Coordinates of C-alpha atoms in Angstrom, one line a residue:
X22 CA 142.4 166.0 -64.4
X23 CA 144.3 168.8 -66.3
X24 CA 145.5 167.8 -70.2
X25 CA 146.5 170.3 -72.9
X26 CA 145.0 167.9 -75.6
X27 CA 141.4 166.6 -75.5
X28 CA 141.8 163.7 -77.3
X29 CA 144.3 162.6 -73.8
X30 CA 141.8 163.4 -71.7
X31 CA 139.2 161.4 -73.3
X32 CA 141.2 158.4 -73.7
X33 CA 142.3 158.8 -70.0
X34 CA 138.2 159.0 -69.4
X35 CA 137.3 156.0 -71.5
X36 CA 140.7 154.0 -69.3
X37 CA 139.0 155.3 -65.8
X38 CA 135.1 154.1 -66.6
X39 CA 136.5 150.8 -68.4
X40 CA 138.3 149.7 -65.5
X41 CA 135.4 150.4 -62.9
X42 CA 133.6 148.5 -65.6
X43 CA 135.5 145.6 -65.0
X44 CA 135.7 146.1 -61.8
X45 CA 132.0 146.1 -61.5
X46 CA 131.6 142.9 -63.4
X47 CA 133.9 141.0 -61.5
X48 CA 131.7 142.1 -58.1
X49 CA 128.6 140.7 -59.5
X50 CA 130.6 137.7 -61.0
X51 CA 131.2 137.4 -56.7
X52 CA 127.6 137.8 -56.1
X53 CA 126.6 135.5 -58.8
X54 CA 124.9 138.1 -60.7
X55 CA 126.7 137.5 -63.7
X56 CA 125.4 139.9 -66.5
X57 CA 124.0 137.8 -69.6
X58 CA 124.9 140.7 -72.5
X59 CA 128.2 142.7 -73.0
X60 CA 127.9 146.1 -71.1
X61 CA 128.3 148.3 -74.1
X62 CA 129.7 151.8 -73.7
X63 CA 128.4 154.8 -76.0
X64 CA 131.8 157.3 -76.8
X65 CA 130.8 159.6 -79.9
X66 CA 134.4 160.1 -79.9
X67 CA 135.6 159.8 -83.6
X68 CA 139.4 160.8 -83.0
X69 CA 139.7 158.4 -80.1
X70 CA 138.0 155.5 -82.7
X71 CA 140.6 156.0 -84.7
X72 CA 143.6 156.3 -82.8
X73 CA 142.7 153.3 -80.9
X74 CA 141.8 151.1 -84.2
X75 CA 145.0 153.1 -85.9
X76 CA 147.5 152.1 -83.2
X77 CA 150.1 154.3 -84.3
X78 CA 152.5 157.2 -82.8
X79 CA 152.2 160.6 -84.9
X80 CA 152.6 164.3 -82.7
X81 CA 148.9 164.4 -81.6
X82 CA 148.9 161.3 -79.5
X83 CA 152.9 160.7 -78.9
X84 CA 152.1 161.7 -75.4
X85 CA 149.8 159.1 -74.1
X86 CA 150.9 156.2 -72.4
X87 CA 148.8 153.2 -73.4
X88 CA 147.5 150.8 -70.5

């Protein structure tokens, strides 16, 4: 993955393990493992806190496409 902006390429991270995430969760689900506590995910990212709890369009983060 190639980004000019670091705050893309950590929210495009974050996107990538959440879905494996999910995608893990749902196996076990199959298995009848289902986890008893919320997986929780540790991102010391403060910019990507904000943009994500912001939800708005300024010229830093214009050029992500949400999923």
């Amino acid at each position: 993955l190639i980004t000019y902006f670091t705050a893309k390429a950590k929210y495009i991270t974050l996107n990538f393990i959440i879905k494996k995430l999910l995608y893990i969760r749902k196996l076990f689900n199959k298995l009848s493992l289902t986890p008893h506590k919320p997986t929780i995910i540790y991102k010391d990212n403060l910019l990507i806190i904000k943009f994500l709890k912001q939800n708005k369009v300024n010229h830093c983060n214009k050029h992500i496409n949400i999923k």
